[in-house]
Each structure stands twice: as C-alpha cells, then as structure tokens.
Coordinates of C-alpha atoms in Angstrom, one line a residue:
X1113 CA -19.0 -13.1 8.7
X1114 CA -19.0 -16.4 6.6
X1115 CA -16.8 -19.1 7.8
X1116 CA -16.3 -20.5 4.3
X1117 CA -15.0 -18.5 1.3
X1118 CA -14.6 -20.0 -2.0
X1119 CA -11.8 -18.5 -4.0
X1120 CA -12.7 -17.1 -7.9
X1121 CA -11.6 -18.4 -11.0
X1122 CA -12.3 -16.7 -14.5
X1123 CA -15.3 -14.8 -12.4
X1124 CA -16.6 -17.6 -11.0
X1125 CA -16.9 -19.0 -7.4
X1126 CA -14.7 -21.8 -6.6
X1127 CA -15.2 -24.2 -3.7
X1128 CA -11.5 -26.4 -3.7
X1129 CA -11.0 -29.2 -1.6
X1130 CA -7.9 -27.9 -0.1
X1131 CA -8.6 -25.0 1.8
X1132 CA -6.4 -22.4 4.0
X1133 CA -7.4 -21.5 7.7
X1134 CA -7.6 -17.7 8.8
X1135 CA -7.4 -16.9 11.9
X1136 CA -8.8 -14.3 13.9
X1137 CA -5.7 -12.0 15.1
X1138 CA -6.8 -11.4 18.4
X1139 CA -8.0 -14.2 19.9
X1140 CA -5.7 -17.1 17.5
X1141 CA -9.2 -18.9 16.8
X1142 CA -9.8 -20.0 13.2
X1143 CA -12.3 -17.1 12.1
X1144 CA -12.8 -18.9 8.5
X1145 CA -11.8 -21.0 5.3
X1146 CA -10.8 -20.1 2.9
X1147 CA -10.7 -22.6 -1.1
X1148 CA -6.8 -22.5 -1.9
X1149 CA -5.9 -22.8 -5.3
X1150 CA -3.4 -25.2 -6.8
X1151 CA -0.4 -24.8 -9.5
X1152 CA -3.5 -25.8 -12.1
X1153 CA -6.0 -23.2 -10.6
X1154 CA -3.6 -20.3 -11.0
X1155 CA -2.6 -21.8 -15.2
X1156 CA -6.3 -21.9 -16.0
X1157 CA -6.6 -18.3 -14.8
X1158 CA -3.9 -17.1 -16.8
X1159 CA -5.2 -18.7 -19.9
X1160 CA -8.5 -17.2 -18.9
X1161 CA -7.1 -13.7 -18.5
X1162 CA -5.4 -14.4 -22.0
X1163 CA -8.6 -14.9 -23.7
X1164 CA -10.2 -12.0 -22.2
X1165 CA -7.9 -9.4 -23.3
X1166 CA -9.5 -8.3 -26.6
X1167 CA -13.1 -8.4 -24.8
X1168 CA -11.7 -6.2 -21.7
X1169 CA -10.0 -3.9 -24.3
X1170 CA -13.4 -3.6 -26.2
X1171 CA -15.3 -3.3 -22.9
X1172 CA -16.8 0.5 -23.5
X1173 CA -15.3 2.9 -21.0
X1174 CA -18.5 3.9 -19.8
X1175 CA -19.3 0.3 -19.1
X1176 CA -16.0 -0.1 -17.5
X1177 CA -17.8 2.9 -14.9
X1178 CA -20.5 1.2 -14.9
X1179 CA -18.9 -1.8 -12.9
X1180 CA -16.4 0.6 -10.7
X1181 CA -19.7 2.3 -9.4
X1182 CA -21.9 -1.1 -9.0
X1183 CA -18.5 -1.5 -6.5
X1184 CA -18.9 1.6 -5.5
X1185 CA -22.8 1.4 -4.4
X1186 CA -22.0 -2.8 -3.1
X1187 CA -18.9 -2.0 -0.6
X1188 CA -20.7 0.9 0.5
X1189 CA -24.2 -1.2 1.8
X1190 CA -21.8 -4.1 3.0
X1191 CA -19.3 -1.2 5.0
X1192 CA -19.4 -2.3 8.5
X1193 CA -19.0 -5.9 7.2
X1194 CA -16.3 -5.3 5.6
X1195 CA -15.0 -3.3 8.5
X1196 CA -15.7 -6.3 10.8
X1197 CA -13.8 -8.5 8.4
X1198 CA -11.0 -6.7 8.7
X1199 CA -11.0 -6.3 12.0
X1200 CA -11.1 -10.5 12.3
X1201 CA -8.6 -11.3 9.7
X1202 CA -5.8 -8.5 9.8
X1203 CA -6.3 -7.2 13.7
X1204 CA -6.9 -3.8 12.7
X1205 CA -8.6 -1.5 15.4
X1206 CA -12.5 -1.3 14.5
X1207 CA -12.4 2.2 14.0
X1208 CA -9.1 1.7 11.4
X1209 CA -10.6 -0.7 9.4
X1210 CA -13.9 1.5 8.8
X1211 CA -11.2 4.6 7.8
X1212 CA -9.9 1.5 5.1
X1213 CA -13.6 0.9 4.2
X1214 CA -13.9 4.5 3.3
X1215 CA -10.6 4.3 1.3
X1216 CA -11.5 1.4 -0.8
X1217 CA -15.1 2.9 -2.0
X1218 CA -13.2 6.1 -2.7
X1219 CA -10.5 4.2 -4.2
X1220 CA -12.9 2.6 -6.4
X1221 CA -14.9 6.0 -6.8
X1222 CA -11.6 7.6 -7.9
X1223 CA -11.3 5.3 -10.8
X1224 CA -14.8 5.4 -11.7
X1225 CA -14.0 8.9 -12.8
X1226 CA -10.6 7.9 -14.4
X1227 CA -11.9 5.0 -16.5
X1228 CA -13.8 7.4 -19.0
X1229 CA -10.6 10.4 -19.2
X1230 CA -7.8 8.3 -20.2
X1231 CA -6.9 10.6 -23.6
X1232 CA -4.3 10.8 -25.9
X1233 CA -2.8 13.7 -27.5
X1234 CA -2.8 15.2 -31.2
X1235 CA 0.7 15.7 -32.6
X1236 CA 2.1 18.6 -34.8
X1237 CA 4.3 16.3 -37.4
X1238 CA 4.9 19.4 -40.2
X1239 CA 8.1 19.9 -38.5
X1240 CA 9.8 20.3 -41.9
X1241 CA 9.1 20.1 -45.5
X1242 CA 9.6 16.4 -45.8
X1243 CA 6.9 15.7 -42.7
X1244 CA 4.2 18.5 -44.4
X1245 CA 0.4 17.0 -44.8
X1246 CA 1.0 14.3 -42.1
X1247 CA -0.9 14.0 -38.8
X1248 CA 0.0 12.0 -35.8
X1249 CA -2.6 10.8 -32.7
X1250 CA -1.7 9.1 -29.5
X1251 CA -4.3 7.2 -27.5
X1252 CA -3.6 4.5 -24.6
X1253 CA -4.4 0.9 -25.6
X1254 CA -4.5 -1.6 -22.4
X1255 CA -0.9 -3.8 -21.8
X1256 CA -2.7 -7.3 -21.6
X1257 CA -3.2 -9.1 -18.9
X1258 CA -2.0 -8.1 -15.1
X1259 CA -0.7 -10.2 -12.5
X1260 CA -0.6 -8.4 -8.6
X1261 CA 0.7 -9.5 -5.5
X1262 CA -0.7 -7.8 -2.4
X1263 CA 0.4 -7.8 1.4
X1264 CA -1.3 -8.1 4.4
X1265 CA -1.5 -4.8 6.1
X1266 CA -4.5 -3.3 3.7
X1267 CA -6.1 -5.9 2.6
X1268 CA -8.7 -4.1 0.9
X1269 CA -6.9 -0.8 0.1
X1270 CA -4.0 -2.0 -1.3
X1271 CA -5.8 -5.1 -3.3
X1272 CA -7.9 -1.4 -4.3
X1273 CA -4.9 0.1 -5.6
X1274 CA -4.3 -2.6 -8.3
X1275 CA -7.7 -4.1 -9.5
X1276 CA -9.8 -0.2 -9.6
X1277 CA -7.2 1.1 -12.3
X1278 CA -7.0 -2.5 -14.0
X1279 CA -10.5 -2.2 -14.5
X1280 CA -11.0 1.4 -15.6
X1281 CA -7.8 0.8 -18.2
X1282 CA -9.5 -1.9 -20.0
X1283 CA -7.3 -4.9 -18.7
X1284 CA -7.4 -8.6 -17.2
X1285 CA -6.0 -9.3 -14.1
X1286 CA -5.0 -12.0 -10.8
X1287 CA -4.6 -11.1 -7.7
X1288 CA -2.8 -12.8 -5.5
X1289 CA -4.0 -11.4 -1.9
X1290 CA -2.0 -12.5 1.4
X1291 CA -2.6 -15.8 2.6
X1292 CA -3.0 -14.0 6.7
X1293 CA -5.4 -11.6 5.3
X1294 CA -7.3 -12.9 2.0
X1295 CA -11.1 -12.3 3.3
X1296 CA -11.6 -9.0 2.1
X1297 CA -10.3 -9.9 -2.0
X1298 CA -13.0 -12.3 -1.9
X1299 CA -16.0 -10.2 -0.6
X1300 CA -14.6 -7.7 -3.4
X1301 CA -14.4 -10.6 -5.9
X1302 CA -17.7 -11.9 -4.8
X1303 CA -18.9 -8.2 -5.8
X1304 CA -17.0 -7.6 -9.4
X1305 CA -19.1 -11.2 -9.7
X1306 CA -21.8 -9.5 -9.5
X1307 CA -21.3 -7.1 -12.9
X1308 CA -20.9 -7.7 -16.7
X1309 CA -16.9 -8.0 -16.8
X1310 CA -16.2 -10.2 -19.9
X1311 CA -15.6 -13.9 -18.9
X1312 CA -12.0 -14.4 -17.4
X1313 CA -11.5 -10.6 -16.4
X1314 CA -10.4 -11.4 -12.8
X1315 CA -9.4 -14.6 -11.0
X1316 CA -8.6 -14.0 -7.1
X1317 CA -6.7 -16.7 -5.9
X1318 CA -5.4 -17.4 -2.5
X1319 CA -2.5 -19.8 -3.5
X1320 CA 1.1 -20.8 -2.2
X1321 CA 3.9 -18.4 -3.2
X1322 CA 5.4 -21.7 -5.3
X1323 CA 2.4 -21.6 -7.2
X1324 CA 2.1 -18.0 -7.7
X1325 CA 5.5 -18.1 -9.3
X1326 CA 3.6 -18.6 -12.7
X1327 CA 2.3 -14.9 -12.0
X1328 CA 5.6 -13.6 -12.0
X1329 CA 7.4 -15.8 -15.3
X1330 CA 5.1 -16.5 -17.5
X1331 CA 5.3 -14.6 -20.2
X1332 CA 1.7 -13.8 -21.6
X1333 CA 1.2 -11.5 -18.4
X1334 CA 2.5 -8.1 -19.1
X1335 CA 2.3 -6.4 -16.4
X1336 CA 3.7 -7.6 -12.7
X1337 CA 2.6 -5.0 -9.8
X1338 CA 4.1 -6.4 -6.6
X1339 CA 3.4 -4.8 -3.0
X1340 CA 5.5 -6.1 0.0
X1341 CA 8.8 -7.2 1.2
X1342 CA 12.1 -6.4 -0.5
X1343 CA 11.7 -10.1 -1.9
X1344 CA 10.0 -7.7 -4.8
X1345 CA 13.6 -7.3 -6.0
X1346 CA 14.0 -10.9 -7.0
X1347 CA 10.6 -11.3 -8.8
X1348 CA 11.4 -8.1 -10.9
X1349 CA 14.8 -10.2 -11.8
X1350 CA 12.4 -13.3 -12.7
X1351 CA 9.2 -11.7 -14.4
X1352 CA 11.3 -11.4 -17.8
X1353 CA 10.2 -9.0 -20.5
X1354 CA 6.9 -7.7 -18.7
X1355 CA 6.7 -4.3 -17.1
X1356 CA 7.0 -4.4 -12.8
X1357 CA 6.2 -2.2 -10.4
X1358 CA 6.9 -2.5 -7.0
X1359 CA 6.1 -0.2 -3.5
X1360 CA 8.8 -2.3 -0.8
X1361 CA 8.2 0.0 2.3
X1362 CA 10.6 2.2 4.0
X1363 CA 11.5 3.7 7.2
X1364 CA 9.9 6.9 7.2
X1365 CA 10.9 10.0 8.9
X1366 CA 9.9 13.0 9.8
X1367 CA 11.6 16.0 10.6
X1368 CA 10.4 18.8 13.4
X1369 CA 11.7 22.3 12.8
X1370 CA 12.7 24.5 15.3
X1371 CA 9.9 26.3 14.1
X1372 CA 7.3 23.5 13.3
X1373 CA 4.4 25.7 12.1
X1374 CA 2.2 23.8 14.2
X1375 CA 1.6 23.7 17.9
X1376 CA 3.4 20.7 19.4
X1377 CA 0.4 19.2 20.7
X1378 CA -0.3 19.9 17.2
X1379 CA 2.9 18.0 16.3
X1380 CA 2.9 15.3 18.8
X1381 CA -1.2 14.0 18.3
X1382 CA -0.1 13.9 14.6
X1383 CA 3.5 12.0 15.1
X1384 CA 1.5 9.7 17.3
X1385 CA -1.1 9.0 14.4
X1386 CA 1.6 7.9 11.9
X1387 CA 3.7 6.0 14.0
X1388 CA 1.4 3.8 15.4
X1389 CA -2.0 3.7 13.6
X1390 CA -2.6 0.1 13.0
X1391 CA 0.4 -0.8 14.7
X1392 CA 2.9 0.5 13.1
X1393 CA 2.2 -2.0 10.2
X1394 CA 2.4 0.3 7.3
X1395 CA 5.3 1.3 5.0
X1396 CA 5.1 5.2 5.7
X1397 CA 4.6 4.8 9.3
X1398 CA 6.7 7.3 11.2
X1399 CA 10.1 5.2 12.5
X1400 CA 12.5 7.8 12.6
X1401 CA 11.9 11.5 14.2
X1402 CA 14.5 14.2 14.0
X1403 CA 14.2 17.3 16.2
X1404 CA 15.3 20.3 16.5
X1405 CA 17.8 20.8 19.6
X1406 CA 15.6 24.1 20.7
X1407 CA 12.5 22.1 20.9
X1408 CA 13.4 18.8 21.4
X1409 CA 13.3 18.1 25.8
X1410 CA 9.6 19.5 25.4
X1411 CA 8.3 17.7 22.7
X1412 CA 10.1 14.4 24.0
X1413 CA 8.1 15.1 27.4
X1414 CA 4.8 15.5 25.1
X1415 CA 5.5 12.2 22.9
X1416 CA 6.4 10.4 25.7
X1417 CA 3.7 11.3 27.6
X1418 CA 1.2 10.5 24.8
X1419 CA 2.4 7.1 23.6
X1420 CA 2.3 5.9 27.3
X1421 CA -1.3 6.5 27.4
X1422 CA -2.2 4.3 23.8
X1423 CA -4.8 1.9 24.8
X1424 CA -3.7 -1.7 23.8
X1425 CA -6.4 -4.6 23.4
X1426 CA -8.9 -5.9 21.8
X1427 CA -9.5 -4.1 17.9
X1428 CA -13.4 -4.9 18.3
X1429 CA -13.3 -2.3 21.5
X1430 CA -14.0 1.3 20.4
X1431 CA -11.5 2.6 22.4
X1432 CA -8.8 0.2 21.3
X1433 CA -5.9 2.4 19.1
X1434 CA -3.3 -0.7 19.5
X1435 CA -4.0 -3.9 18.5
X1436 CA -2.2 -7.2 17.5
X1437 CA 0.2 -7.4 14.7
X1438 CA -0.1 -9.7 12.4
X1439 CA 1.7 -12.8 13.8
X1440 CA 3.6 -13.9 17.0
X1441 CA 6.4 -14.3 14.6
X1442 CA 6.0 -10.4 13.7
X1443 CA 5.9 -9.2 17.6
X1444 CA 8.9 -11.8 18.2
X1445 CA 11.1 -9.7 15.6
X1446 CA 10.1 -6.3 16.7
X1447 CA 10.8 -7.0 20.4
X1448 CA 14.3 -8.6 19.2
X1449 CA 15.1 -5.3 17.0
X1450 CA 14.3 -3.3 20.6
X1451 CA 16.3 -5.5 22.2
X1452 CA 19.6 -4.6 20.0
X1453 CA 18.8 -1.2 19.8
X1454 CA 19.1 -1.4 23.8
X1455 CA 22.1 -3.7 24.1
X1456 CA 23.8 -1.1 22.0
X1457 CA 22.7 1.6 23.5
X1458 CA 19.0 3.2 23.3
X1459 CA 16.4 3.6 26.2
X1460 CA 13.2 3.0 25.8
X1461 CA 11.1 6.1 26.9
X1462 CA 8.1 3.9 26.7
X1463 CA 6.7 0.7 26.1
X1464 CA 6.6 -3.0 27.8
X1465 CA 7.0 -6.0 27.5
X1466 CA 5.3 -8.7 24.6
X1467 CA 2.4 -10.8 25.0
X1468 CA 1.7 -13.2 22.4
X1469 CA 1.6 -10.7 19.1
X1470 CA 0.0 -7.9 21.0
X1471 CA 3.3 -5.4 21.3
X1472 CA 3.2 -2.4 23.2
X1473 CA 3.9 1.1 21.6
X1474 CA 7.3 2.0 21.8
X1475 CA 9.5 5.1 22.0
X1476 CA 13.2 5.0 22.0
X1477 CA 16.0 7.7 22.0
X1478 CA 19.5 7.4 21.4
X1479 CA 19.4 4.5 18.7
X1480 CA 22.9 3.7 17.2
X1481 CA 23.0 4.1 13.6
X1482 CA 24.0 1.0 12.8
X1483 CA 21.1 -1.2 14.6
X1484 CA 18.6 -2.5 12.6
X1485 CA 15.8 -0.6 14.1
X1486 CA 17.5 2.8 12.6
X1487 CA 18.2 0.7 9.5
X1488 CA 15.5 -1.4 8.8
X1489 CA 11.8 -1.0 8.5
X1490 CA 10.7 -2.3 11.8
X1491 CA 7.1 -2.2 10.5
X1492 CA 5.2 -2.5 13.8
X1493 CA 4.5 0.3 16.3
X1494 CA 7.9 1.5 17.6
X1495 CA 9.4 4.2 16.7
X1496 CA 12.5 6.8 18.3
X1497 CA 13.2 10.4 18.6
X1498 CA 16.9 11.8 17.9
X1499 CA 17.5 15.9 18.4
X1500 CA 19.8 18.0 15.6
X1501 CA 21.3 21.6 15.4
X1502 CA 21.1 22.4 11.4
X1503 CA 18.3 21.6 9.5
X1504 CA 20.8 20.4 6.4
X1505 CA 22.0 18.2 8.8
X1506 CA 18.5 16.9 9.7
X1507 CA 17.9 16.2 6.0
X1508 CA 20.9 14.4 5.2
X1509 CA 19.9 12.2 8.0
X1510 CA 16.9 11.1 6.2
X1511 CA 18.7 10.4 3.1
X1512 CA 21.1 8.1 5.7
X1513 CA 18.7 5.4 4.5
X1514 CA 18.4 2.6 1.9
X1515 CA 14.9 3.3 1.8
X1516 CA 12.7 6.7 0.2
X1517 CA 9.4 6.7 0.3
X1518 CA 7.8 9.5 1.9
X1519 CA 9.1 11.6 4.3
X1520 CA 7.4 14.4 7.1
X1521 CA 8.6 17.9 7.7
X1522 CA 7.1 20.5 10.1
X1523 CA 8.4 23.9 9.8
X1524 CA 6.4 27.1 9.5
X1525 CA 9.9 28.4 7.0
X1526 CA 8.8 28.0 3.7
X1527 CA 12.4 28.2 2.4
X1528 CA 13.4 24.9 4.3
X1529 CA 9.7 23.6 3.3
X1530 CA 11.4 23.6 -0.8
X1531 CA 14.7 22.5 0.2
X1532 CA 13.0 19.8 2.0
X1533 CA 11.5 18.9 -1.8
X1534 CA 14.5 19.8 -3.8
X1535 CA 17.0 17.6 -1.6
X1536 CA 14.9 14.7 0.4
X1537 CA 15.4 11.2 -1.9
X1538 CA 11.8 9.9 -1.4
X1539 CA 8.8 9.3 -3.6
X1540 CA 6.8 12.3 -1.3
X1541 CA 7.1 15.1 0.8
X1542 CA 4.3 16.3 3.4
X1543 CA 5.0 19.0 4.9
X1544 CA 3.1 19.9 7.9
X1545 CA 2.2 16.6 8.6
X1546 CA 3.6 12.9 8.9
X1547 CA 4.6 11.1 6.2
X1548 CA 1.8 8.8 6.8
X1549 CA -0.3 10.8 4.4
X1550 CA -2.0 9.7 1.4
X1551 CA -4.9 10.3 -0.2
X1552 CA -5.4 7.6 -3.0
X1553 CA -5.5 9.8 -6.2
X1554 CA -2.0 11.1 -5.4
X1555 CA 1.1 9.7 -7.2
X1556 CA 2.6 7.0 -4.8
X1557 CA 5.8 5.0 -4.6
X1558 CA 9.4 5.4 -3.7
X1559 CA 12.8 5.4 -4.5
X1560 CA 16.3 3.3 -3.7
X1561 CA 14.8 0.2 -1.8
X1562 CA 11.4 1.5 -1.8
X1563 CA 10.2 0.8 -4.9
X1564 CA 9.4 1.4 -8.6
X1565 CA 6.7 2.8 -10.5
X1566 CA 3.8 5.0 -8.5
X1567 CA 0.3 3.8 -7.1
X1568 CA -2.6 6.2 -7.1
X1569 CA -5.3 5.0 -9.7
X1570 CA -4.5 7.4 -12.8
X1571 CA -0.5 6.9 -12.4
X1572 CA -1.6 2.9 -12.0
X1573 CA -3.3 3.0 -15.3
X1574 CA -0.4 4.7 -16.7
X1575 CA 2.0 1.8 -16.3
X1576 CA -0.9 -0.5 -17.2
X1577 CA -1.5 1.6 -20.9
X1578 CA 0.6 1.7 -23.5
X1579 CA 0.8 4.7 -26.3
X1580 CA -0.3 3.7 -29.7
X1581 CA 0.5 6.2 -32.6
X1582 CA -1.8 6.9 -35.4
X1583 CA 0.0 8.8 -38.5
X1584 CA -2.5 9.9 -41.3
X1585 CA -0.6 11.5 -44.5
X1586 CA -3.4 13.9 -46.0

C-alpha cells in the first residue's frame, strides 16, 4: 500500500501541504497520508463541477459505460489491494473486506448496465377535444452537480453507492469520504482518473467537516446525498433548495417465529452473520432479536453458544471474524451502553471485557426498554435476545423504535411473512434471513429516523434525474 495519497481536484491528483494521518486500526500505527483539502480546495471543486455540468450531461450514455466498466476491469486487477486497504484503514476482517471488494465492482457493474436504460415515457395527451393532435414525451435530464458525504464503515461500497449512479446519470459530483477511512475514495479516484470524464466531473476531497459545509449550502449543488449519523437531519435543514437524501442507520431487528422455516442452526449461523459481521458496524446489523416463547431456551443455548466461540484479533488473520472497531472512542461507548443496560438490568450471556477498540461480541437478554442499547443504534457487535407469545405483539415491538430500516423475520407461515410487510415501518423486509441483507441493485433506505430517499444505483439515479416534458402539437 502507498504511504502517501494525494487527494483529487477537478480529476486531477493533488499533493497539499497539509495532510491527514490514517492509521492502521489494529495496530494504532500511522499506515499513511493522506493531502487534506482546505475551505479553497473544496470552492474550486464546486466551481469545477459547475462548469462541467453541460459536458457530463452531453457525455454519450454509452461513453458514460465505457468509464463504469474501465472501473469495472481496474478494481477488479487491483482486488486484493483494495481488500488490504481496507483491511489497514477501517479494521475490517480480511475476508470482509474482499466480500466489499466484490460489492464495489458489482456495484459499479450494476450501473454500467443502468447508465444506457434510463428511458422516459410517451404520453397519451388527446384526453379531450381541446388536447386532440398534441403529443407529450418524458425523458430524465441530469439535476446538476452532486455533493455526497460518506461514513466510515464501507468505505468503498458506500462511496460506490453515490459516485456509480452519478456517473451513469450524466452528473458532476464531490465526495466527501470519512476522514478514518478515506484510502479507498482515492484508489477509486485515482481509477475514474484514468478515463475520459469531462474536466471537473469528480473532485474527492478528504476535508474538515467546517469546510465541507460549502457541500451542503451552497446553492449551485443540487443534489445533497448524505450517509451517517443522525447529524444528517441538520444538514437537510441547511442544504436549502437542493434535493437530500439521507440513509441515518437504525437498530435492526429480527423476528424468529415459532415456526422459523429454517433449522435453528439455520437461524442462529445466520443471526450471528448480521449481528456481528464487521463488528457490528453497519446500520442493518442485527441489535434486537425477538423470539418466540416455544423456541426461545433452545435457540438462546445455540446463540449463546456460537457468539462465545467468535474469534477476535487481528483482521489480517484468516481466521479473524471480530476485529477492531473503528476508534477507542467507539469501543469506549459501546462498553458504556453494556454497562447501563446491566446496571438496569440485563445479563450478558456472552462477551468480555474491552481492550483498547478491540470489543468482544456480546449477547445480552433482558434489556430494559428504556436503555440506550434497546433504543439506540449501538453500531458495534452486541446485540440481545428478548422471547414473545404473539407474533402481533412481536411486530409491534419492532415498530417500538425511532428507527426503520430493514427488518428480519423467520417464519415458515406465509400469512405472518405478508403481515410482516403490510405492518413493519422499515424501508425492507427479508424474510428468511437477517435484515443484514442487501444486494446493491435493490431499493435501499429507511423510514422515521432512518432516512430519506433509497440507495441502490437505478433508485440513486432517480433522485439524481429530473423529468423533462416534451409537448409537440401536430
């Protein structure tokens, strides 16, 4: 891995005198530098962006595939270093960050395919005598220039998420990555430097969040797409006329049935999966985990049993399924959020004790309600089990919940698999698995706290089109 990464400014490389440290999650050693840009940096790239808007509207849709595969064909040759990188920068188990590898080529894949179907529709007008001989056409024209805002967690999928459909839509963009995790943004950077993109089509600039306030006021962006912390809330109330989208995170749950349509090894390997891939550091990892009373003492036994075995250590070790979150600041928190849950009342089935910001899985039972670990997103690898009589009940305990993102249910009854959809206020229901799941040309995004707007690269170039009519009077 390079130790020094310039950041990129109207396509170009920038080396900046000021320059932000990364560190390497695991061991706390400085893994590289990275060029940080300044107030001026991030105005130069809007004005750039600006200027580029007519080109990147005019850029052919097959050339706009052109690039999205030249990604495609680069981040699939430079795979394991991208995996490594990840690995250094974010702390993510080695074989995680090669599952987010595979993500961001399909990612980039997916839209690849959307960038030449975005159509438009022929309208009937003769609705009367007054509207006979005229014809109306719809076809998506690109907003302008988009400003995103990504988090730390998926530093490649979710940064994905937002530049793939900007492409394939036809508009200019700056990202903003996470100044803990920036690394992979710039190897992706370095890549779209490689293609034809009209001058100004991307800046990716590692700045401080007072700088990047221009990305979220100014008023010749039209599009804000923000990923992270309920903080999202405020920038919507700042970013003015432009269209925002936001995915805040959750507390996801997931609901066993007496009847879970799945073996509960079945149940329990896949419960294990989304609670505490990566640490529990992702927005639909699996917090909260109702059962049903018939079932509940043996799959308790099972879960227990399972998350006491997790390997913790080192994410370069094969064998490694737990490794740091992202700061000692994070593991501080999450220990303190146990800690109440306790004091008021939980046990902890499993788990230990912190070191540093390497936190041990967790499993709790008996969390009060009004704690912050059943209210909150805890967003690190704990999560507790709570039994219930009536499935009703069990789905009103999800809804218990300023969050809605996705949500699990396992039941072999495909009557409480509908109600489950008709009544659970979240952006997604899986049933038969975790709510975990995604596959990254689905529709994605919440409700309540959650969010607003959907990810998933066609539903991203949605909100970053606009319909134009055409009426013709013949």
């Amino acid at each position: 891995m390079k130790k020094r990464f310039p950041y990129y400014l109207a396509n170009r490389p920038v080396s900046a005198n000021t320059e932000l440290e990364v560190l390497d999650k695991y061991s706390g050693k400085r893994a590289a530098r990275v060029a940080f840009a300044d107030a001026n940096a991030v105005r130069k790239a809007i004005v750039a962006a600006h200027k580029a808007r007519e080109a990147m509207a005019a850029f052919p849709p097959d050339t706009r595939r052109a690039v999205l595969e030249h990604c495609v064909r680069r981040f699939s040759e430079r795979s394991e270093e991208l995996a490594l990188t990840l690995c250094i920068e974010a702390g993510k188990p080695i074989k995680d960050a090669r599952g987010e590898v595979t993500r961001l080529v399909d990612t980039f894949r997916i839209a690849a395919d959307e960038s030449t179907r975005l159509g438009g529709e022929v309208l009937e007008l003769g609705i009367s005598k007054r509207t006979r001989g005229y014809r109306g056409m719809v076809k998506r024209v690109p907003v302008g220039v988009c400003s995103f805002i990504t988090p730390f967690n998926f530093p490649l999928n979710l940064v994905a998420h937002k530049v793939a459909p900007a492409i394939a839509a036809g508009c200019p963009f700056i990202l903003k990555p996470a100044a803990d995790t920036p690394l992979g943004a710039l190897i992706i950077a370095e890549v779209l430097a490689e293609t034809d993109l009209p001058k100004g089509a991307f800046s990716v600039l590692p700045c401080s969040n007072e700088d990047a306030s221009q990305l979220v006021e100014d008023e010749r962006i039209a599009l804000l797409s923000f990923t992270g912390g309920l903080v999202g809330w405020d920038l919507k109330a700042r970013a003015g006329k432009k269209k925002v989208t936001l995915e805040l995170g959750g507390n996801a749950a997931c609901i066993v049935d007496a009847d879970p349509g799945a073996s509960l090894d079945h149940v329990v390997e896949r419960l294990v999966f989304g609670a505490y891939y990566q640490s529990g550091q992702s927005c639909i990892s699996v917090q909260r985990i109702y059962v049903h009373a018939d079932i509940h003492d043996k799959l308790r036994k099972k879960l227990k049993a399972a998350v006491s075995k997790l390997r913790m250590g080192d994410p370069r070790d094969e064998s490694t399924f737990i490794g740091p979150v992202i700061s000692e600041a994070a593991a501080e928190r999450i220990e303190a959020w146990i800690a109440e849950a306790r004091k008021g009342g939980a046990k902890r089935l499993a788990g230990g004790e912190r070191a540093g910001n390497m936190m041990p899985a967790a499993l709790l039972e008996k969390v009060p309600h009004d704690c912050r670990l059943y209210r909150g997103e805890v967003f690190g690898p704990v999560a507790f089990i709570e039994p219930f009589e009536d499935f009703d009940a069990a789905l009103a305990e999800v809804n218990d919940s300023d969050f809605g993102l996705q949500a699990g249910v396992f039941t072999g009854r495909l009557d409480h698999a509908l109600r489950a959809w008709d009544r659970l206020e979240v952006g997604g229901v899986v049933v038969g698995d975790v709510p975990s799941f995604r596959v990254d040309n689905m529709p994605y995004g919440g409700v309540k706290d959650s969010g607003l707007g959907r990810e998933g690269i066609r539903y991203a170039m949605e909100d970053m089109t606009e319909p134009r009519l055409l009426v013709i009077r013949g």
